Amino acid sequence: MTNLMSRSMKGRIMESKTMENKSSMSAETKPQKDIAVLAYSGGLDTSVCIKWLQENYGVDVVAVVGDVGQEHDGLEKIKAKALATGAIDCLVVDMREVFAEEYLSKAIAANAMYENKYPLVSALSRPLICKHLVDAAHKYGAKYIAHGCTGKGNDQVRFESSVLMLDPELEILAPVREWDLGCRADEIAWAAAHDVPVEATTAKPYSIDDNFWGRAIECGVLEDPAIEPPSDIWTMTVDPQDAPDEPTYVDVAFEHGIPCGLNGVKMSFLDIVYAMNTIAGSNGYGRIDMVENRLVGVKSRECYEAPGALALICAHKALEDLCLERGVLHYKLGIEQTWADSVYNGLWFSPLKDALDAFLASTQQCVTGSVKLKFYKGSCVAVGRTSDYSLYDFGLATYDASDQFDHNAAKGFIELHSLSCKVWAANRLAMGAKMDSFAAVKETKCQFADNDDSSSEGGIPSAKMTGEFVPGGISSKCQLVDEDSIAHPHVINMADAVELETLA
Ligand code: ARG
């Protein structure tokens, strides 16, 4: 049976064991049902989906379980559950190596962080799972792809966009978005009434999605963004307070941007991610608590732990700092953000994301070398980096006697570099424009408030307020400085300053 079996055949696979066991009728005598391939996790939602699809769409369901390194109590158990719930077949696919080699390698090249914080844990796994769903649909001649995502998350967008970009003719079914099983109790009742096995587990207080790139934790008390995440949400990282009192150093080797060794030992990227999860996690590094902007317009409080991902991205960035030419490095920052947005928004298979990958791949040719990371009680810092492709030139950088930088060249460089703005400034002055001056603040270390002229409106004397930084904030005393001179500074307290600002 080839993967390219025409969908119009819509036939079930006759050599399927499940079918042989279940049906004594031949394919000719039994009317064939359409098939839906379902992304199956073994949880309550997708188990109910199997029965619900059968009842509401009259389809046969083929379940696909992707092993992307998530926590589970046995993939065979999940498969057995799918079959017991009525799926005509269940494919269990180990996607971990491909996930590392073809998905995470690109994420590393992009230093992928949505909103500069979230390393796209769930967003990265969806397109790979979809690839297998579409493959299964072709194999079984299925008409539909189904998923168990809700109507207000990002994952529905990722599943559907990915599927439709891989095969625009497939149709999508999204039972959880359609059914009216409002709360978990309703769903359990429906499951019980329809012979869907419900495990006697205590209701989990959080919604969790995980793979070996990290873990996403949502819902429950986390929905109040003012409340600190309870310690029971974390499983990949220890509390930084309980981390070892001695730092841990790790050398990460990269070849063409991809991690290829730890502490001098060659390892696969997949093994490195697993090892890094342990090293970074046991040092309390890798927790994220953020309010995130979902594609569907909702702000959502999300907690993640991604110890290995964050540590490897930290190391990768440090090596890029050394090896990438300035123009490439700066331009790449914008590309990285567009890449992360595209993947977050479900556009993994889009032509834009493909073109960005081509740019990123070109930048990684010389990102070969190694980085020393230092982990200590919740922090991870790159403290050393070396590469044969290093663009760091000691002779140019040093301030000691071996300095080779041509200091005289700087003069002409600055003249031309600032020439156009110098011409502009001369014109502004000639036109009588008032220029900013910092003379009035020369006695102080910082200037922190009301430095514009609007305060002189309405008869209130224009003032510059200046103060000092003290540990923990700005000193409660500040100077009120007359606009024209600093001859008579007088000390006021913050309350007065606030009042003055309000008046202004
Ligand atoms: N907000 C993240 C994302 O959109 C994580 C979603 C994970 N889903 C979950 N059930 N916790 O990528």
Short mmCIF file of C-alpha atoms and ligand atoms in Angstrom, two decimals:
data_model
loop_
_atom_site.label_atom_id
_atom_site.label_comp_id
_atom_site.label_asym_id
_atom_site.label_seq_id
_atom_site.Cartn_x
_atom_site.Cartn_y
_atom_site.Cartn_z
CA MET A 1 0.00 0.00 0.00
CA THR A 2 1.61 3.25 -1.00
CA ASN A 3 1.33 6.57 0.70
CA LEU A 4 -0.04 7.97 -2.50
CA MET A 5 -3.12 5.78 -2.60
CA SER A 6 -5.85 7.86 -4.15
CA ARG A 7 -8.28 9.39 -1.73
CA SER A 8 -11.11 8.62 -4.12
CA MET A 9 -10.63 4.95 -3.30
CA LYS A 10 -11.87 5.82 0.16
CA GLY A 11 -11.42 2.16 0.91
CA ARG A 12 -10.21 0.93 4.17
CA ILE A 13 -6.95 -0.86 4.06
CA MET A 14 -7.88 -4.47 3.65
CA GLU A 15 -4.71 -5.79 5.22
CA SER A 16 -5.43 -3.82 8.36
CA LYS A 17 -5.44 -6.28 11.22
CA THR A 18 -8.11 -4.37 13.03
CA MET A 19 -10.42 -4.62 10.09
CA GLU A 20 -9.87 -8.33 9.64
CA ASN A 21 -10.66 -8.89 13.27
CA LYS A 22 -13.70 -6.69 13.33
CA SER A 23 -15.45 -7.40 10.12
CA SER A 24 -16.40 -10.66 8.54
CA MET A 25 -17.98 -8.83 5.61
CA SER A 26 -16.00 -8.12 2.49
CA ALA A 27 -15.34 -4.58 1.31
CA GLU A 28 -17.73 -5.18 -1.61
CA THR A 29 -20.77 -6.10 0.48
CA LYS A 30 -20.42 -3.56 3.28
CA PRO A 31 -21.20 0.07 2.45
CA GLN A 32 -18.05 2.03 2.99
CA LYS A 33 -17.97 4.89 5.36
CA ASP A 34 -15.85 7.98 5.00
CA ILE A 35 -12.78 8.00 7.15
CA ALA A 36 -11.57 10.68 9.52
CA VAL A 37 -7.97 10.64 10.71
CA LEU A 38 -7.88 11.96 14.26
CA ALA A 39 -4.92 13.46 16.13
CA TYR A 40 -5.23 11.33 19.26
CA SER A 41 -3.63 11.87 22.65
CA GLY A 42 -5.38 9.28 24.77
CA GLY A 43 -6.97 11.97 26.95
CA LEU A 44 -10.66 12.43 27.59
CA ASP A 45 -11.25 15.01 24.83
CA THR A 46 -9.84 13.04 21.94
CA SER A 47 -11.35 9.79 23.25
CA VAL A 48 -14.78 11.39 23.24
CA CYS A 49 -13.94 12.70 19.76
CA ILE A 50 -13.72 9.14 18.41
CA LYS A 51 -17.27 8.26 19.43
CA TRP A 52 -18.64 11.70 18.68
CA LEU A 53 -17.29 11.60 15.12
CA GLN A 54 -18.77 8.16 14.57
CA GLU A 55 -22.17 9.27 15.86
CA ASN A 56 -22.36 12.72 14.33
CA TYR A 57 -20.57 12.27 11.02
CA GLY A 58 -21.05 8.56 10.49
CA VAL A 59 -17.34 8.15 9.82
CA ASP A 60 -14.79 5.53 10.72
CA VAL A 61 -11.96 6.95 12.77
CA VAL A 62 -8.26 6.23 12.39
CA ALA A 63 -6.31 7.56 15.37
CA VAL A 64 -2.77 8.85 15.06
CA VAL A 65 -0.63 9.22 18.15
CA GLY A 66 2.58 11.20 17.79
CA ASP A 67 5.41 10.54 20.19
CA VAL A 68 7.13 13.90 20.47
CA GLY A 69 8.61 13.14 23.87
CA GLN A 70 5.53 13.99 25.90
CA GLU A 71 4.89 12.39 29.27
CA HIS A 72 2.62 9.36 28.96
CA ASP A 73 1.88 6.09 30.72
CA GLY A 74 2.63 3.94 27.71
CA LEU A 75 1.98 4.42 24.02
CA GLU A 76 0.65 0.87 23.67
CA LYS A 77 -1.88 1.68 26.34
CA ILE A 78 -2.96 4.76 24.41
CA LYS A 79 -3.31 2.69 21.24
CA ALA A 80 -5.35 0.06 23.08
CA LYS A 81 -7.62 2.79 24.40
CA ALA A 82 -8.19 4.22 20.92
CA LEU A 83 -9.14 0.79 19.60
CA ALA A 84 -11.31 0.02 22.62
CA THR A 85 -13.12 3.31 22.06
CA GLY A 86 -13.92 2.31 18.51
CA ALA A 87 -11.13 3.55 16.25
CA ILE A 88 -10.68 1.20 13.29
CA ASP A 89 -6.93 1.62 13.58
CA CYS A 90 -4.38 3.53 15.60
CA LEU A 91 -0.96 4.50 14.33
CA VAL A 92 1.69 5.29 16.91
CA VAL A 93 4.55 7.22 15.38
CA ASP A 94 7.85 8.03 17.06
CA MET A 95 8.45 11.55 15.76
CA ARG A 96 11.25 12.53 18.12
CA GLU A 97 14.24 12.26 15.85
CA VAL A 98 12.59 14.07 12.96
CA PHE A 99 11.29 16.65 15.42
CA ALA A 100 14.87 17.39 16.48
CA GLU A 101 16.52 17.14 13.07
CA GLU A 102 13.97 18.95 10.90
CA TYR A 103 12.01 21.17 13.25
CA LEU A 104 14.09 22.10 16.29
CA SER A 105 17.22 22.59 14.18
CA LYS A 106 15.35 25.34 12.33
CA ALA A 107 14.06 26.75 15.61
CA ILE A 108 17.63 26.96 16.92
CA ALA A 109 18.77 28.72 13.75
CA ALA A 110 15.97 31.23 14.37
CA ASN A 111 16.69 31.50 18.13
CA ALA A 112 12.94 31.00 18.13
CA MET A 113 11.12 32.89 20.88
CA TYR A 114 7.60 34.17 20.42
CA GLU A 115 7.29 37.59 22.04
CA ASN A 116 10.94 37.20 23.04
CA LYS A 117 9.99 34.68 25.72
CA TYR A 118 8.25 31.52 24.53
CA PRO A 119 10.35 28.98 22.62
CA LEU A 120 7.31 27.73 20.66
CA VAL A 121 7.11 24.35 22.37
CA SER A 122 3.60 23.38 21.20
CA ALA A 123 3.68 25.45 18.02
CA LEU A 124 6.67 23.49 16.74
CA SER A 125 5.18 20.04 17.22
CA ARG A 126 1.89 20.71 15.44
CA PRO A 127 3.13 20.84 11.85
CA LEU A 128 5.04 17.58 12.29
CA ILE A 129 1.98 15.86 13.74
CA CYS A 130 -0.05 17.26 10.83
CA LYS A 131 2.39 15.80 8.33
CA HIS A 132 1.69 12.37 9.79
CA LEU A 133 -2.06 13.00 9.87
CA VAL A 134 -2.02 13.87 6.18
CA ASP A 135 0.18 10.85 5.40
CA ALA A 136 -2.30 8.66 7.25
CA ALA A 137 -5.20 10.28 5.40
CA HIS A 138 -3.56 9.41 2.09
CA LYS A 139 -2.76 5.92 3.24
CA TYR A 140 -6.33 5.23 4.35
CA GLY A 141 -8.07 7.25 1.66
CA ALA A 142 -9.58 9.47 4.32
CA LYS A 143 -11.76 12.44 3.55
CA TYR A 144 -11.36 14.21 6.87
CA ILE A 145 -8.73 15.20 9.38
CA ALA A 146 -9.99 15.77 12.91
CA HIS A 147 -8.43 17.33 15.99
CA GLY A 148 -9.47 17.90 19.59
CA CYS A 149 -8.61 21.59 19.92
CA THR A 150 -10.94 24.20 21.34
CA GLY A 151 -12.24 27.20 19.45
CA LYS A 152 -10.22 29.84 21.27
CA GLY A 153 -6.68 28.56 21.11
CA ASN A 154 -3.82 28.70 18.66
CA ASP A 155 -3.58 24.97 18.12
CA GLN A 156 -6.77 24.72 16.05
CA VAL A 157 -5.24 27.28 13.68
CA ARG A 158 -1.97 25.38 13.50
CA PHE A 159 -3.62 22.01 12.84
CA GLU A 160 -5.97 23.29 10.20
CA SER A 161 -3.56 25.64 8.43
CA SER A 162 -0.88 22.96 8.31
CA VAL A 163 -3.23 20.29 6.98
CA LEU A 164 -4.67 22.58 4.35
CA MET A 165 -1.21 23.67 3.20
CA LEU A 166 -0.18 20.02 2.86
CA ASP A 167 -3.35 18.90 1.12
CA PRO A 168 -5.94 21.58 0.30
CA GLU A 169 -8.53 18.93 -0.56
CA LEU A 170 -8.79 17.45 2.89
CA GLU A 171 -11.70 18.56 5.06
CA ILE A 172 -11.39 19.42 8.73
CA LEU A 173 -13.57 18.26 11.59
CA ALA A 174 -13.19 19.94 14.98
CA PRO A 175 -15.59 18.19 17.38
CA VAL A 176 -14.58 20.07 20.54
CA ARG A 177 -15.37 23.34 18.78
CA GLU A 178 -18.73 21.99 17.69
CA TRP A 179 -20.10 19.92 20.50
CA ASP A 180 -21.98 21.44 23.41
CA LEU A 181 -20.39 19.46 26.20
CA GLY A 182 -19.87 22.59 28.23
CA CYS A 183 -17.87 21.41 31.22
CA ARG A 184 -15.76 18.43 32.12
CA ALA A 185 -18.61 16.83 34.08
CA ASP A 186 -20.86 16.97 30.99
CA GLU A 187 -18.11 15.43 28.94
CA ILE A 188 -17.55 12.61 31.44
CA ALA A 189 -21.30 11.94 31.54
CA TRP A 190 -21.43 11.82 27.73
CA ALA A 191 -18.40 9.53 27.67
CA ALA A 192 -19.92 7.14 30.22
CA ALA A 193 -23.18 7.01 28.29
CA HIS A 194 -21.35 6.21 25.05
CA ASP A 195 -18.94 3.55 26.27
CA VAL A 196 -15.91 5.78 26.15
CA PRO A 197 -13.54 4.51 28.83
CA VAL A 198 -13.13 7.17 31.50
CA GLU A 199 -10.19 6.64 33.81
CA ALA A 200 -10.82 7.32 37.46
CA THR A 201 -8.22 10.03 37.58
CA THR A 202 -8.72 13.08 39.74
CA ALA A 203 -9.47 16.03 37.49
CA LYS A 204 -6.19 17.68 36.56
CA PRO A 205 -6.12 21.30 37.64
CA TYR A 206 -4.10 22.43 34.60
CA SER A 207 -4.10 21.99 30.86
CA ILE A 208 -0.71 20.70 29.83
CA ASP A 209 0.93 20.19 26.48
CA ASP A 210 4.48 18.92 26.37
CA ASN A 211 7.23 17.49 24.25
CA PHE A 212 10.96 17.26 24.77
CA TRP A 213 11.42 20.92 23.78
CA GLY A 214 9.38 21.97 26.82
CA ARG A 215 6.10 22.03 28.66
CA ALA A 216 3.14 24.43 28.47
CA ILE A 217 0.92 24.79 31.53
CA GLU A 218 -2.37 26.70 31.42
CA CYS A 219 -5.71 27.07 33.24
CA GLY A 220 -6.75 26.69 36.87
CA VAL A 221 -5.34 29.32 39.20
CA LEU A 222 -2.92 30.38 36.47
CA GLU A 223 -5.81 32.19 34.81
CA ASP A 224 -5.32 34.98 37.35
CA PRO A 225 -2.17 36.71 36.09
CA ALA A 226 -1.71 38.38 39.48
CA ILE A 227 -1.14 35.09 41.28
CA GLU A 228 2.30 33.49 41.45
CA PRO A 229 2.29 30.03 39.82
CA PRO A 230 1.98 27.34 42.48
CA SER A 231 5.06 25.18 42.78
CA ASP A 232 3.18 22.02 41.73
CA ILE A 233 2.99 23.13 38.10
CA TRP A 234 6.72 22.57 37.51
CA THR A 235 8.08 19.13 36.68
CA MET A 236 11.14 19.73 34.49
CA THR A 237 12.82 22.30 36.71
CA VAL A 238 13.65 22.47 40.41
CA ASP A 239 12.92 25.61 42.36
CA PRO A 240 16.01 27.83 41.91
CA GLN A 241 16.18 28.09 45.71
CA ASP A 242 16.70 24.34 45.93
CA ALA A 243 19.26 24.19 43.12
CA PRO A 244 22.88 23.27 43.95
CA ASP A 245 24.98 25.90 45.68
CA GLU A 246 27.83 25.31 43.25
CA PRO A 247 27.63 26.39 39.61
CA THR A 248 27.54 23.80 36.81
CA TYR A 249 29.58 24.44 33.66
CA VAL A 250 28.73 22.82 30.34
CA ASP A 251 30.47 23.09 26.98
CA VAL A 252 28.08 22.98 24.03
CA ALA A 253 29.56 22.31 20.59
CA PHE A 254 27.78 23.45 17.43
CA GLU A 255 28.26 22.55 13.80
CA HIS A 256 26.59 24.81 11.27
CA GLY A 257 24.34 26.11 14.02
CA ILE A 258 23.21 22.70 15.27
CA PRO A 259 24.26 21.39 18.68
CA CYS A 260 26.51 18.37 18.13
CA GLY A 261 28.30 17.70 21.40
CA LEU A 262 28.37 18.26 25.16
CA ASN A 263 31.52 18.57 27.23
CA GLY A 264 33.64 17.29 24.37
CA VAL A 265 31.48 14.22 23.67
CA LYS A 266 29.79 14.00 20.26
CA MET A 267 26.06 13.48 20.63
CA SER A 268 22.94 13.65 18.50
CA PHE A 269 20.91 16.85 18.73
CA LEU A 270 18.04 14.81 20.19
CA ASP A 271 20.23 13.43 23.00
CA ILE A 272 21.67 16.88 23.64
CA VAL A 273 18.21 18.36 24.19
CA TYR A 274 17.36 15.59 26.65
CA ALA A 275 20.68 16.01 28.48
CA MET A 276 20.29 19.78 28.59
CA ASN A 277 16.80 19.44 30.04
CA THR A 278 18.33 17.53 32.92
CA ILE A 279 21.35 19.79 33.46
CA ALA A 280 19.50 23.09 33.15
CA GLY A 281 16.37 21.85 34.93
CA SER A 282 18.32 20.57 37.92
CA ASN A 283 19.89 24.02 38.23
CA GLY A 284 16.48 25.66 38.36
CA TYR A 285 16.79 27.22 34.92
CA GLY A 286 14.07 27.34 32.29
CA ARG A 287 10.85 28.62 33.85
CA ILE A 288 8.71 31.15 32.02
CA ASP A 289 5.67 32.98 33.37
CA MET A 290 4.15 35.32 30.83
CA VAL A 291 1.02 36.93 29.48
CA GLU A 292 0.92 35.98 25.82
CA ASN A 293 -1.00 37.29 22.83
CA ARG A 294 -2.82 34.46 21.08
CA LEU A 295 -3.49 34.70 17.38
CA VAL A 296 -7.25 34.68 18.04
CA GLY A 297 -6.94 37.98 19.90
CA VAL A 298 -6.95 36.77 23.50
CA LYS A 299 -4.32 37.64 26.07
CA SER A 300 -3.57 34.54 28.03
CA ARG A 301 -1.44 33.78 31.10
CA GLU A 302 0.93 31.01 30.18
CA CYS A 303 3.59 29.19 32.11
CA TYR A 304 6.26 27.16 30.41
CA GLU A 305 9.34 25.29 31.33
CA ALA A 306 11.87 24.72 28.62
CA PRO A 307 15.24 24.28 30.32
CA GLY A 308 17.08 22.62 27.43
CA ALA A 309 15.57 24.83 24.75
CA LEU A 310 16.39 28.06 26.53
CA ALA A 311 19.93 26.95 27.39
CA LEU A 312 20.68 25.85 23.82
CA ILE A 313 19.27 29.07 22.38
CA CYS A 314 21.39 31.03 24.87
CA ALA A 315 24.52 29.15 23.75
CA HIS A 316 23.62 29.46 20.08
CA LYS A 317 23.17 33.21 20.34
CA ALA A 318 26.53 33.55 22.05
CA LEU A 319 28.23 31.68 19.21
CA GLU A 320 26.43 33.77 16.60
CA ASP A 321 27.65 36.93 18.37
CA LEU A 322 31.16 35.68 17.68
CA CYS A 323 30.72 34.36 14.14
CA LEU A 324 28.11 36.44 12.35
CA GLU A 325 29.07 39.62 10.57
CA ARG A 326 27.34 42.62 12.11
CA GLY A 327 24.98 43.34 9.20
CA VAL A 328 23.83 39.71 9.07
CA LEU A 329 23.43 39.53 12.85
CA HIS A 330 21.33 42.69 12.99
CA TYR A 331 19.17 41.81 10.00
CA LYS A 332 18.68 38.33 11.40
CA LEU A 333 17.03 39.69 14.55
CA GLY A 334 14.07 40.89 12.49
CA ILE A 335 13.92 37.64 10.54
CA GLU A 336 13.90 35.71 13.80
CA GLN A 337 10.87 37.58 15.00
CA THR A 338 8.98 37.07 11.75
CA TRP A 339 9.93 33.38 11.85
CA ALA A 340 8.62 32.98 15.41
CA ASP A 341 5.39 34.82 14.56
CA SER A 342 4.88 32.66 11.47
CA VAL A 343 5.37 29.42 13.37
CA TYR A 344 3.28 30.59 16.31
CA ASN A 345 0.52 31.51 13.86
CA GLY A 346 0.47 28.09 12.20
CA LEU A 347 2.33 28.99 9.02
CA TRP A 348 5.10 26.37 9.23
CA PHE A 349 4.40 25.16 5.68
CA SER A 350 3.96 28.63 4.19
CA PRO A 351 6.19 29.98 1.44
CA LEU A 352 7.20 32.90 3.69
CA LYS A 353 8.46 30.60 6.42
CA ASP A 354 10.28 28.56 3.76
CA ALA A 355 12.02 31.65 2.43
CA LEU A 356 12.98 32.71 5.95
CA ASP A 357 14.46 29.25 6.51
CA ALA A 358 16.62 29.72 3.41
CA PHE A 359 17.98 32.98 4.83
CA LEU A 360 18.56 31.41 8.23
CA ALA A 361 20.31 28.36 6.73
CA SER A 362 22.68 30.67 4.88
CA THR A 363 23.56 32.43 8.15
CA GLN A 364 24.39 29.17 9.90
CA GLN A 365 27.23 28.06 7.61
CA CYS A 366 29.89 29.48 9.91
CA VAL A 367 28.14 28.97 13.24
CA THR A 368 30.54 26.23 14.26
CA GLY A 369 32.39 26.26 17.54
CA SER A 370 31.69 25.88 21.20
CA VAL A 371 30.18 27.82 24.08
CA LYS A 372 30.68 27.41 27.80
CA LEU A 373 27.47 27.82 29.77
CA LYS A 374 27.37 28.47 33.49
CA PHE A 375 24.25 27.41 35.39
CA TYR A 376 23.68 28.68 38.87
CA LYS A 377 20.47 28.74 40.89
CA GLY A 378 18.05 29.55 38.09
CA SER A 379 20.41 31.41 35.80
CA CYS A 380 22.22 30.38 32.65
CA VAL A 381 24.97 32.59 31.26
CA ALA A 382 27.31 32.07 28.34
CA VAL A 383 30.72 32.67 29.91
CA GLY A 384 33.02 31.60 27.07
CA ARG A 385 32.93 31.01 23.32
CA THR A 386 35.42 29.83 20.68
CA SER A 387 35.23 29.20 16.96
CA ASP A 388 37.49 28.79 13.95
CA TYR A 389 35.09 31.20 12.28
CA SER A 390 35.35 33.79 15.03
CA LEU A 391 35.25 37.35 13.72
CA TYR A 392 36.55 38.64 17.03
CA ASP A 393 39.90 40.27 16.33
CA PHE A 394 41.96 40.80 19.47
CA GLY A 395 44.23 43.30 17.73
CA LEU A 396 41.22 45.43 16.86
CA ALA A 397 39.47 45.02 20.20
CA THR A 398 42.25 45.37 22.74
CA TYR A 399 43.09 48.52 24.64
CA ASP A 400 46.55 47.25 25.51
CA ALA A 401 49.85 47.90 23.73
CA SER A 402 49.15 45.44 20.90
CA ASP A 403 46.25 47.60 19.71
CA GLN A 404 46.07 47.59 15.89
CA PHE A 405 42.98 49.71 15.48
CA ASP A 406 43.62 52.87 13.47
CA HIS A 407 42.42 55.54 15.89
CA ASN A 408 43.08 58.32 13.37
CA ALA A 409 40.71 56.74 10.88
CA ALA A 410 37.90 57.29 13.39
CA LYS A 411 38.02 61.07 12.94
CA GLY A 412 37.11 61.08 9.25
CA PHE A 413 34.66 58.23 9.77
CA ILE A 414 32.72 60.18 12.38
CA GLU A 415 32.77 63.33 10.27
CA LEU A 416 31.06 61.60 7.36
CA HIS A 417 28.90 59.38 9.52
CA SER A 418 27.32 62.42 11.18
CA LEU A 419 27.53 64.81 8.25
CA SER A 420 23.91 64.72 7.15
CA CYS A 421 22.64 65.28 10.69
CA LYS A 422 25.20 68.04 11.19
CA VAL A 423 23.79 69.82 8.12
CA TRP A 424 20.29 69.35 9.53
CA ALA A 425 21.28 70.72 12.96
CA ALA A 426 22.89 73.80 11.41
CA ASN A 427 19.71 74.48 9.50
CA ARG A 428 17.55 74.03 12.61
CA LEU A 429 19.69 76.52 14.54
CA ALA A 430 19.63 79.00 11.65
CA MET A 431 15.82 78.75 11.72
CA GLY A 432 15.82 79.67 15.42
CA ALA A 433 14.88 76.28 16.80
CA LYS A 434 15.59 75.71 20.47
CA MET A 435 18.17 72.98 20.99
CA ASP A 436 18.25 70.60 23.93
CA SER A 437 21.03 71.10 26.38
CA PHE A 438 22.12 68.92 29.23
CA ALA A 439 24.05 71.66 30.98
CA ALA A 440 21.37 71.92 33.64
CA VAL A 441 21.80 68.40 34.78
CA LYS A 442 25.53 68.16 34.87
CA GLU A 443 25.58 67.90 38.65
CA THR A 444 23.30 64.92 38.78
CA LYS A 445 23.67 61.29 37.85
CA CYS A 446 20.36 60.92 36.14
CA GLN A 447 17.40 62.83 34.90
CA PHE A 448 14.11 61.13 35.28
CA ALA A 449 11.15 63.33 34.72
CA ASP A 450 9.47 66.07 32.80
CA ASN A 451 12.13 67.22 30.44
CA ASP A 452 9.87 68.81 27.90
CA ASP A 453 8.53 72.27 27.51
CA SER A 454 4.87 71.44 27.96
CA SER A 455 5.26 72.08 31.70
CA SER A 456 5.63 75.80 31.08
CA GLU A 457 2.12 75.99 29.75
CA GLY A 458 -0.71 77.36 31.87
CA GLY A 459 1.49 79.67 33.94
CA ILE A 460 3.29 76.84 35.75
CA PRO A 461 7.02 77.47 35.77
CA SER A 462 8.87 75.00 33.63
CA ALA A 463 10.94 72.68 35.73
CA LYS A 464 13.33 69.86 35.40
CA MET A 465 13.24 67.35 38.16
CA THR A 466 16.39 65.51 38.84
CA GLY A 467 17.28 62.91 41.35
CA GLU A 468 19.58 60.11 42.21
CA PHE A 469 19.29 56.40 41.75
CA VAL A 470 19.47 54.57 45.01
CA PRO A 471 19.35 50.80 45.32
CA GLY A 472 15.74 49.76 44.87
CA GLY A 473 14.51 52.86 43.11
CA ILE A 474 14.80 56.58 42.74
CA SER A 475 15.65 58.53 45.86
CA SER A 476 12.63 60.04 47.53
CA LYS A 477 14.27 63.45 47.45
CA CYS A 478 14.61 65.28 44.23
CA GLN A 479 15.69 68.65 43.07
CA LEU A 480 13.38 71.07 41.39
CA VAL A 481 15.44 73.07 38.99
CA ASP A 482 14.37 76.38 37.49
CA GLU A 483 14.26 76.38 33.74
CA ASP A 484 16.91 79.04 33.27
CA SER A 485 19.41 78.26 35.92
CA ILE A 486 20.57 75.79 38.45
CA ALA A 487 21.57 78.56 40.81
CA HIS A 488 18.81 77.95 43.32
CA PRO A 489 17.99 74.30 43.51
CA HIS A 490 15.73 73.51 46.38
CA VAL A 491 14.96 70.15 47.75
CA ILE A 492 11.37 68.97 47.65
CA ASN A 493 9.89 65.62 48.45
CA MET A 494 8.29 63.20 46.03
CA ALA A 495 4.73 64.06 47.02
CA ASP A 496 5.33 67.66 45.97
CA ALA A 497 6.96 66.54 42.79
CA VAL A 498 3.98 64.39 41.90
CA GLU A 499 1.65 67.27 42.60
CA LEU A 500 3.71 69.55 40.41
CA GLU A 501 3.63 67.03 37.61
CA THR A 502 -0.12 66.71 37.93
CA LEU A 503 -0.53 70.46 37.75
CA ALA A 504 1.68 70.63 34.71
N1 ARG B 1 0.00 28.98 24.35
C1 ARG B 1 0.88 28.02 23.82
C2 ARG B 1 0.82 28.00 22.32
O1 ARG B 1 -0.11 28.48 21.78
C3 ARG B 1 0.70 26.66 24.42
C4 ARG B 1 -0.55 25.94 24.13
C5 ARG B 1 -0.49 24.60 24.75
N2 ARG B 1 -1.73 23.97 24.97
C6 ARG B 1 -2.14 23.51 26.17
N3 ARG B 1 -3.17 22.74 26.20
N4 ARG B 1 -1.56 23.82 27.30
O2 ARG B 1 1.72 27.51 21.69
#
